[in-house]
Amino acid sequence: MKNIAILIAAMAIIATGLVTVSYAACSNACSSSQYTCSLTTTAMTKGSSGTLTVSVTNQQSQSQSSVTATLLGNWFTGDTVSQVISSISSGESKSLDFTVTPNTAGSQDVCVDMAGTCTADCTQVTVSSAADLSIVSLSTPSSVSPSQAFTVSATMQNGGTETAGGDTAITATLEDSSGKCTISSATKSIGTIGDSATSSQSWSVTAGSSGTCTFILTVSGSPGGTDTEAGSTTISSSSGTSNTGSGSGSGGSSGGGGLPSAAAPEGTTVSTSEGVSLIKLPSVSAGQSAGINIDKPEETSIRRIAFTVSKDLANISIEIRALQSTGKEAPAGKTQRYIEIILSNISDADITAAQITFEAPKKWLSDNGFAASDVALMRYASGWTKLPTSESGSTEEYVYYTAETPGFSLFAISAVKQAAASDGIIKDTDKIVEDARNVLNDYGWYIALAVFVMALILGWIYYHGHEHIKEIKQQLGQGKTSDYIINISNKKPSYSFTPSKKKTTKKGGK
């Protein structure tokens, strides 16, 4: 009976509104019998001043007057954060406008203090960061031949959570201020770029007769702003084509046909966050090469992938994921990072050639005693295989590499110390052989003559030595050769005889 009485008393207290019930994150939140609040404004932009409107309802049985309503929180700075409600009847709602500038993006609690009585919980407002367009890479060949057709590619990124180009569509325009090159369809219409997403574009360019093409790329949209990037290509009659890049996009290195200069198909998007890069390509035609520069390569160590397909493909998705471990036996040497590349709507059977451009931190190489040439990309396919890997550039922090791969699967960036001593022996042996060959070429006739003379001398000695021995035997008969002293100190040999002494034994004594 005592417990029942306590329970009935507690229910009575709640019913009379003496207990404050908290509904969300606001401290000292009002109960449903005090004030309720609803949010009229649902979204604001970080760094932009705006009006935050809420509606407060008096749930009390009596009218209230001179109620000061104050917006609470540390996610904004405010010009107008307090309103005075002169009078509000029971059940009446009042609209309150606060002029604030959000300084933190994300979902933010809207709490309104009602004259110190309690805090009205108005739920949350979404604060987005302003759209911010930037060019993260511009890839141009370092040199081309006169009249050669080539490709310039670029990747643009929206660094904000607000969609870029929502008011005025985004455009990317490539110009050649030198007039040495001709650009086909210089302006690309991109439309919009979403929250932290990227867009890759490419331009077909034809070189002139000589000089240097000076490219200027401009990307603009509203919201989003404007960004520019410059690049250049030298026209030289003796040059091949090699790609260079600015920003995080790497042009790659030689090999794999046209892969180093391959650009991303129009409409390609790349987004990277927390160790994962997601690439989406609308379509790739049979025989076409696609090269995609990866934004934020430090997340996965992959800077670029490029491949050529054997048939028409659509809605391709490629996921690049950094791994802590693989569950497989570790490859030879020391591994800096594991990476898995997962394909969707494309398979290794559809790929005729592929390249991966990756990076290794110089600090990691130094800390582990490796040279830049010790690094290689390993691929796992029923076991680890070392891929053909070459250095393709460097910065103060990273060494860049390009590896040829027959497909995409599980990879490891590994380093194995080279056997420098053996290499030195081989090089020294090669030098000795080369020096000997040079001596023979320069003095061959002299050496042959010397060998011939030596052969004559040895033959004379051998012949005449045997003749003298025969003569001795004829003169001495059955005497032992060891009993004679042969003197050949003079021109004609002389001989002397010393007979051997025979031992005799006397009979009957010593």
XYZ file of C-alpha atoms in Angstrom:
510
model
C 0.000 0.000 0.000
C 2.898 2.333 0.760
C 4.421 1.855 -2.720
C 1.066 2.486 -4.386
C 0.708 5.750 -2.473
C 4.161 6.911 -3.599
C 3.341 6.086 -7.227
C 0.031 8.001 -7.084
C 1.808 11.031 -5.576
C 4.458 11.020 -8.323
C 1.817 10.898 -11.035
C 0.010 13.810 -9.457
C 3.194 15.908 -9.418
C 3.846 15.225 -13.109
C 0.231 16.064 -13.981
C 0.479 19.475 -12.306
C 3.618 20.330 -14.284
C 5.906 20.558 -11.269
C 8.406 18.179 -12.939
C 10.346 19.430 -16.029
C 10.529 16.845 -18.816
C 13.547 17.171 -21.183
C 12.870 16.264 -24.823
C 16.259 16.947 -26.455
C 19.688 18.495 -26.005
C 18.546 21.819 -24.544
C 19.488 22.239 -20.890
C 16.566 22.886 -18.504
C 14.112 22.146 -21.304
C 10.515 23.317 -20.942
C 7.838 20.736 -20.268
C 4.847 20.318 -22.535
C 2.768 22.303 -20.043
C 5.102 25.330 -20.182
C 6.304 26.295 -23.663
C 6.646 24.376 -26.893
C 8.697 25.497 -29.868
C 8.798 24.667 -33.576
C 11.404 25.591 -36.172
C 10.366 27.555 -39.250
C 13.873 27.873 -40.730
C 15.287 24.446 -41.584
C 18.634 25.288 -43.228
C 21.349 27.932 -42.989
C 24.812 28.394 -44.491
C 28.057 28.566 -42.559
C 29.611 32.027 -42.692
C 26.486 33.662 -44.140
C 24.263 35.912 -42.019
C 20.628 34.856 -42.056
C 17.338 34.883 -40.180
C 16.474 31.984 -37.924
C 12.698 31.922 -37.290
C 11.036 29.911 -34.536
C 7.460 29.702 -33.249
C 6.898 29.580 -29.463
C 3.550 28.489 -27.937
C 2.434 29.253 -24.382
C 1.064 25.969 -22.982
C 0.340 27.395 -19.553
C -3.175 28.058 -18.291
C -2.480 31.762 -17.805
C -1.274 34.578 -20.067
C 2.353 35.668 -19.781
C 3.770 39.158 -20.306
C 7.200 40.728 -20.900
C 8.803 37.398 -21.661
C 12.397 37.763 -22.910
C 13.235 34.989 -25.384
C 16.986 34.463 -25.954
C 18.622 32.139 -28.511
C 21.277 29.956 -26.861
C 24.263 28.127 -28.355
C 27.901 28.448 -29.450
C 27.420 27.490 -33.099
C 26.679 31.055 -34.234
C 27.483 34.709 -33.744
C 24.435 36.950 -33.557
C 23.335 40.449 -34.350
C 19.870 39.864 -32.887
C 19.661 36.967 -30.433
C 16.963 38.251 -28.034
C 13.287 39.155 -28.505
C 10.808 40.484 -25.915
C 7.301 39.044 -26.064
C 5.096 41.795 -24.617
C 2.161 39.446 -24.051
C 1.287 35.865 -24.931
C -2.034 34.306 -24.000
C -2.601 30.729 -22.968
C -2.367 28.536 -26.070
C -1.111 31.440 -28.217
C 1.928 31.136 -30.535
C 4.429 33.887 -31.271
C 6.934 33.991 -34.154
C 10.457 35.062 -33.210
C 13.193 36.142 -35.667
C 16.879 35.896 -34.733
C 19.592 37.297 -37.040
C 22.689 35.114 -36.758
C 25.780 33.959 -38.677
C 26.512 30.220 -38.255
C 30.178 29.390 -37.645
C 29.866 25.583 -37.508
C 28.472 23.267 -40.172
C 26.219 20.307 -39.434
C 23.028 19.760 -37.423
C 22.764 22.336 -34.615
C 20.395 22.449 -31.619
C 18.075 25.478 -31.487
C 17.327 26.345 -27.849
C 15.390 29.444 -26.716
C 15.532 30.568 -23.095
C 12.102 31.773 -21.939
C 12.816 34.481 -19.339
C 14.925 32.084 -17.293
C 11.931 29.849 -16.535
C 12.917 27.052 -18.902
C 14.447 26.491 -22.322
C 12.180 25.863 -25.293
C 13.556 23.069 -27.490
C 13.046 23.955 -31.167
C 14.803 20.795 -32.511
C 17.710 21.239 -34.970
C 18.673 23.376 -37.940
C 21.000 22.106 -40.683
C 23.997 24.364 -41.318
C 25.789 23.723 -44.585
C 29.236 25.014 -45.550
C 29.249 27.292 -48.558
C 30.039 25.804 -51.937
C 33.723 26.278 -52.736
C 34.956 25.422 -56.234
C 38.625 24.601 -56.793
C 40.799 22.966 -59.455
C 42.625 20.074 -57.807
C 44.553 18.971 -60.905
C 45.401 20.143 -64.421
C 47.246 17.548 -66.520
C 49.081 18.645 -69.691
C 51.780 16.930 -71.809
C 55.209 18.443 -71.178
C 56.052 18.265 -74.887
C 54.422 17.271 -78.177
C 55.336 17.220 -81.855
C 54.152 19.854 -84.345
C 50.508 19.338 -85.422
C 50.111 16.531 -82.872
C 46.671 15.968 -81.333
C 46.698 15.516 -77.564
C 44.494 15.771 -74.476
C 44.422 18.176 -71.541
C 42.481 16.945 -68.506
C 41.442 18.478 -65.194
C 39.594 17.635 -62.002
C 37.419 20.178 -60.169
C 36.142 19.830 -56.610
C 33.449 21.378 -54.422
C 34.991 21.816 -50.975
C 31.687 22.709 -49.280
C 28.576 20.822 -48.234
C 26.348 23.206 -50.171
C 25.771 22.132 -53.778
C 27.903 24.214 -56.142
C 26.274 25.602 -59.281
C 22.722 25.503 -57.943
C 22.013 29.087 -59.031
C 24.385 29.487 -61.984
C 25.609 26.288 -63.629
C 29.304 25.497 -63.334
C 31.464 25.944 -66.434
C 35.109 25.070 -67.049
C 36.918 26.996 -69.790
C 40.387 26.156 -71.140
C 42.260 28.879 -73.024
C 45.660 29.070 -74.711
C 46.940 32.590 -74.139
C 49.902 32.010 -76.479
C 47.786 31.094 -79.493
C 50.156 28.218 -80.324
C 47.556 25.479 -79.836
C 43.964 25.007 -81.003
C 41.387 23.870 -78.426
C 38.216 22.087 -79.501
C 35.101 23.007 -77.446
C 36.987 25.183 -74.977
C 34.041 25.612 -72.558
C 32.568 22.599 -70.776
C 29.185 22.806 -69.033
C 29.369 20.853 -65.769
C 26.094 21.869 -64.137
C 26.354 21.170 -60.411
C 28.856 19.472 -58.098
C 27.518 18.077 -54.832
C 28.809 17.934 -51.292
C 32.634 17.431 -51.367
C 32.373 15.770 -54.809
C 34.597 16.170 -57.881
C 34.135 16.406 -61.632
C 36.721 15.436 -64.280
C 36.811 17.013 -67.734
C 39.061 16.722 -70.787
C 39.781 18.845 -73.855
C 41.020 17.845 -77.314
C 43.934 20.050 -78.371
C 46.013 20.290 -81.563
C 49.561 21.645 -81.478
C 50.807 24.322 -83.832
C 54.175 24.391 -85.589
C 56.445 25.528 -82.742
C 56.601 27.368 -79.437
C 54.977 26.843 -76.040
C 51.243 26.599 -75.431
C 50.256 28.419 -72.231
C 46.997 27.058 -70.859
C 44.708 28.802 -68.377
C 41.771 26.867 -66.931
C 38.916 28.756 -65.264
C 36.080 27.084 -63.358
C 33.151 29.123 -62.022
C 29.629 28.685 -60.723
C 27.168 30.131 -58.241
C 27.311 29.294 -55.472
C 30.903 28.115 -55.574
C 32.963 31.045 -56.811
C 35.835 30.972 -59.303
C 39.227 29.273 -59.445
C 42.011 29.260 -62.067
C 44.999 27.045 -62.815
C 47.814 27.337 -65.384
C 49.795 24.759 -67.355
C 52.008 24.592 -70.439
C 53.099 22.300 -73.272
C 56.198 22.732 -75.448
C 55.988 21.989 -79.178
C 59.218 20.289 -80.256
C 59.923 18.328 -83.433
C 62.170 15.866 -81.562
C 59.934 15.245 -78.572
C 57.764 12.362 -77.558
C 54.713 12.917 -75.388
C 55.004 12.848 -71.611
C 52.399 14.061 -69.178
C 52.801 16.502 -66.315
C 50.215 17.461 -63.765
C 49.501 20.073 -61.126
C 47.688 19.626 -57.853
C 46.889 16.107 -56.717
C 46.431 14.684 -60.202
C 49.478 12.915 -61.543
C 50.033 12.519 -65.250
C 51.686 9.160 -64.820
C 54.716 7.851 -66.722
C 55.513 6.125 -69.966
C 54.141 2.694 -70.820
C 50.774 1.165 -71.498
C 50.202 2.860 -74.846
C 48.194 6.057 -74.428
C 47.480 5.555 -70.727
C 49.793 8.318 -69.402
C 47.873 11.005 -71.318
C 44.422 9.407 -71.051
C 41.730 11.663 -69.619
C 38.594 10.884 -67.667
C 35.404 10.525 -69.745
C 32.969 13.405 -69.443
C 30.712 13.102 -66.436
C 33.240 11.156 -64.369
C 33.042 11.886 -60.633
C 35.530 11.153 -57.856
C 34.858 11.454 -54.131
C 37.289 10.594 -51.334
C 36.880 10.414 -47.563
C 38.425 8.432 -44.696
C 40.509 5.962 -46.686
C 38.035 5.349 -49.521
C 37.872 6.835 -53.034
C 34.800 6.205 -55.184
C 35.005 6.687 -58.962
C 31.946 6.676 -61.202
C 32.171 6.724 -65.007
C 28.996 7.063 -67.105
C 30.458 5.128 -70.046
C 33.653 4.038 -71.809
C 33.773 2.946 -75.461
C 35.599 -0.088 -76.849
C 39.287 0.708 -77.374
C 39.051 3.876 -75.291
C 41.565 4.679 -72.551
C 40.362 6.364 -69.369
C 42.647 8.083 -66.866
C 41.246 9.288 -63.552
C 43.139 11.521 -61.129
C 42.288 10.842 -57.473
C 41.593 13.725 -55.105
C 43.133 13.466 -51.613
C 45.637 10.724 -52.572
C 46.991 10.683 -49.020
C 43.841 8.777 -47.991
C 44.615 5.704 -50.130
C 48.151 6.344 -51.542
C 46.649 6.055 -55.055
C 47.066 9.170 -57.196
C 45.724 7.947 -60.519
C 44.408 4.880 -62.296
C 44.224 4.441 -66.050
C 42.976 1.601 -68.214
C 41.927 0.650 -71.743
C 38.769 -1.392 -72.331
C 37.996 -3.934 -75.032
C 34.238 -3.308 -75.271
C 31.571 -0.687 -74.603
C 30.811 -0.344 -70.891
C 28.376 1.810 -68.899
C 27.722 2.832 -65.298
C 31.190 1.824 -64.144
C 31.983 2.084 -60.448
C 35.509 1.708 -59.026
C 36.157 1.749 -55.287
C 39.680 2.234 -53.939
C 39.986 1.260 -50.286
C 42.992 1.503 -47.939
C 43.340 -1.577 -45.705
C 45.103 -2.175 -42.393
C 45.415 -5.916 -43.060
C 44.376 -8.474 -45.671
C 44.209 -11.889 -44.012
C 46.773 -13.029 -46.602
C 50.404 -13.940 -46.133
C 52.484 -10.753 -46.286
C 54.512 -10.098 -49.459
C 58.302 -10.006 -49.457
C 59.987 -7.045 -47.798
C 58.214 -4.409 -45.705
C 54.722 -3.195 -46.618
C 53.836 0.488 -46.360
C 50.134 0.110 -47.204
C 47.587 -2.379 -48.527
C 45.001 -1.206 -51.087
C 42.014 -2.992 -52.553
C 40.432 -1.872 -55.840
C 36.879 -3.169 -56.313
C 35.223 -3.095 -59.751
C 31.527 -2.872 -60.616
C 30.130 -3.220 -64.171
C 33.683 -3.849 -65.396
C 36.020 -6.831 -64.964
C 39.677 -7.651 -65.576
C 38.577 -9.526 -68.708
C 37.323 -6.207 -70.136
C 40.698 -4.482 -69.582
C 43.521 -4.735 -72.134
C 46.031 -2.526 -70.286
C 46.101 -0.739 -66.941
C 48.323 1.533 -64.883
C 48.315 2.598 -61.242
C 50.147 5.717 -60.071
C 50.816 5.706 -56.335
C 52.922 7.471 -53.728
C 55.232 6.436 -50.883
C 56.191 8.832 -48.053
C 59.864 9.797 -48.070
C 59.846 9.723 -44.267
C 58.740 6.075 -44.290
C 61.531 5.212 -46.724
C 64.115 7.027 -44.596
C 62.889 5.597 -41.272
C 63.124 2.040 -42.643
C 66.423 2.459 -44.477
C 65.024 2.074 -47.991
C 66.036 3.822 -51.191
C 63.371 5.099 -53.559
C 64.358 2.376 -56.030
C 63.529 -0.349 -53.470
C 59.759 0.264 -53.767
C 57.427 -1.797 -55.967
C 53.704 -2.434 -56.221
C 52.709 -6.024 -55.429
C 49.453 -7.598 -56.663
C 47.692 -10.563 -55.090
C 46.125 -13.156 -57.381
C 46.550 -16.648 -55.868
C 49.803 -15.271 -54.446
C 51.815 -12.051 -54.490
C 53.361 -10.895 -57.774
C 55.739 -7.966 -58.192
C 54.464 -5.570 -60.876
C 56.736 -3.589 -63.233
C 57.177 -0.364 -61.257
C 59.052 2.842 -62.129
C 59.556 6.210 -60.455
C 57.484 8.966 -62.054
C 58.208 12.026 -59.903
C 58.578 13.338 -56.375
C 57.870 16.205 -53.977
C 59.404 17.128 -50.631
C 57.142 14.582 -48.915
C 56.464 11.801 -51.450
C 58.025 9.710 -54.208
C 55.601 8.912 -57.042
C 55.563 5.585 -58.903
C 53.690 4.092 -61.840
C 53.051 0.350 -62.084
C 51.730 -1.713 -64.989
C 49.033 -4.189 -63.908
C 46.989 -6.838 -65.753
C 43.952 -6.051 -63.597
C 42.616 -4.641 -60.353
C 42.365 -6.537 -57.056
C 44.419 -6.487 -53.841
C 47.695 -4.540 -53.857
C 50.564 -3.800 -51.478
C 53.081 -0.973 -51.600
C 56.236 -2.793 -50.486
C 59.974 -2.242 -50.359
C 62.824 -4.756 -50.553
C 66.449 -3.692 -50.162
C 68.460 -4.301 -53.324
C 71.682 -6.375 -53.285
C 74.031 -3.500 -54.034
C 77.249 -5.549 -53.510
C 76.314 -8.171 -56.118
C 75.454 -5.449 -58.557
C 78.907 -3.961 -58.007
C 80.645 -7.292 -58.708
C 78.677 -7.743 -61.899
C 79.517 -4.228 -63.002
C 83.257 -4.797 -62.216
C 83.236 -8.080 -64.176
C 81.666 -6.377 -67.124
C 84.371 -3.712 -66.975
C 87.168 -6.303 -66.917
C 85.721 -8.071 -69.962
C 85.364 -4.770 -71.765
C 88.957 -3.753 -70.923
C 90.270 -7.116 -72.165
C 88.340 -6.725 -75.387
C 89.855 -3.251 -75.896
C 93.393 -4.567 -75.307
C 92.894 -7.327 -77.878
C 91.549 -4.838 -80.389
C 94.506 -2.469 -79.892
C 97.411 -4.958 -79.555
C 96.162 -8.195 -81.096
C 98.886 -8.488 -83.802
C 101.673 -7.852 -81.302
C 100.335 -10.486 -78.934
C 100.008 -13.033 -81.749
C 103.616 -12.370 -82.866
C 104.924 -12.742 -79.301
C 103.109 -16.054 -78.890
C 104.591 -17.314 -82.191
C 108.167 -16.394 -81.161
C 107.736 -18.073 -77.764
C 106.509 -21.221 -79.506
C 109.649 -21.292 -81.727
C 111.964 -20.919 -78.724
C 110.251 -23.666 -76.730
C 110.282 -25.942 -79.770
C 114.041 -25.396 -80.336
C 114.807 -26.148 -76.673
C 112.662 -29.269 -76.699
C 114.217 -30.611 -79.936
C 117.864 -29.968 -79.089
C 117.469 -31.218 -75.522
C 116.359 -34.621 -76.793
C 119.265 -34.767 -79.336
C 121.841 -34.186 -76.582
C 120.356 -36.915 -74.407
C 120.592 -39.400 -77.305
C 124.221 -38.448 -77.894
C 125.092 -39.093 -74.251
C 123.550 -42.537 -74.330
C 125.443 -43.453 -77.492
C 128.785 -42.380 -76.014
C 128.367 -44.012 -72.607
C 126.725 -47.251 -73.551
C 124.970 -48.961 -70.663
C 125.999 -46.490 -67.949
C 123.301 -44.958 -65.836
C 122.444 -41.452 -66.756
C 122.514 -40.535 -63.086
C 126.245 -41.407 -62.984
C 127.138 -38.558 -65.285
C 127.326 -34.882 -64.761
C 126.156 -32.927 -67.742
C 127.704 -29.505 -68.108
C 125.868 -27.285 -70.530
C 127.228 -24.017 -69.249
C 129.310 -23.691 -72.413
C 128.118 -23.603 -75.978
C 128.963 -27.318 -76.403
C 128.048 -29.675 -73.570
C 130.849 -31.685 -71.808
C 130.553 -34.817 -69.717
C 132.375 -36.493 -66.788
C 131.902 -39.986 -65.354
C 131.717 -40.894 -61.675
C 131.089 -44.611 -61.226
C 128.849 -45.751 -58.423
C 130.548 -47.392 -55.454
C 129.345 -50.896 -54.642
C 129.338 -52.147 -51.053
C 131.377 -55.402 -50.306
C 130.946 -57.733 -47.362
C 133.901 -59.676 -45.915
C 133.373 -63.265 -44.903
C 133.409 -63.961 -41.202
C 133.382 -60.461 -39.940
C 132.622 -56.839 -40.480
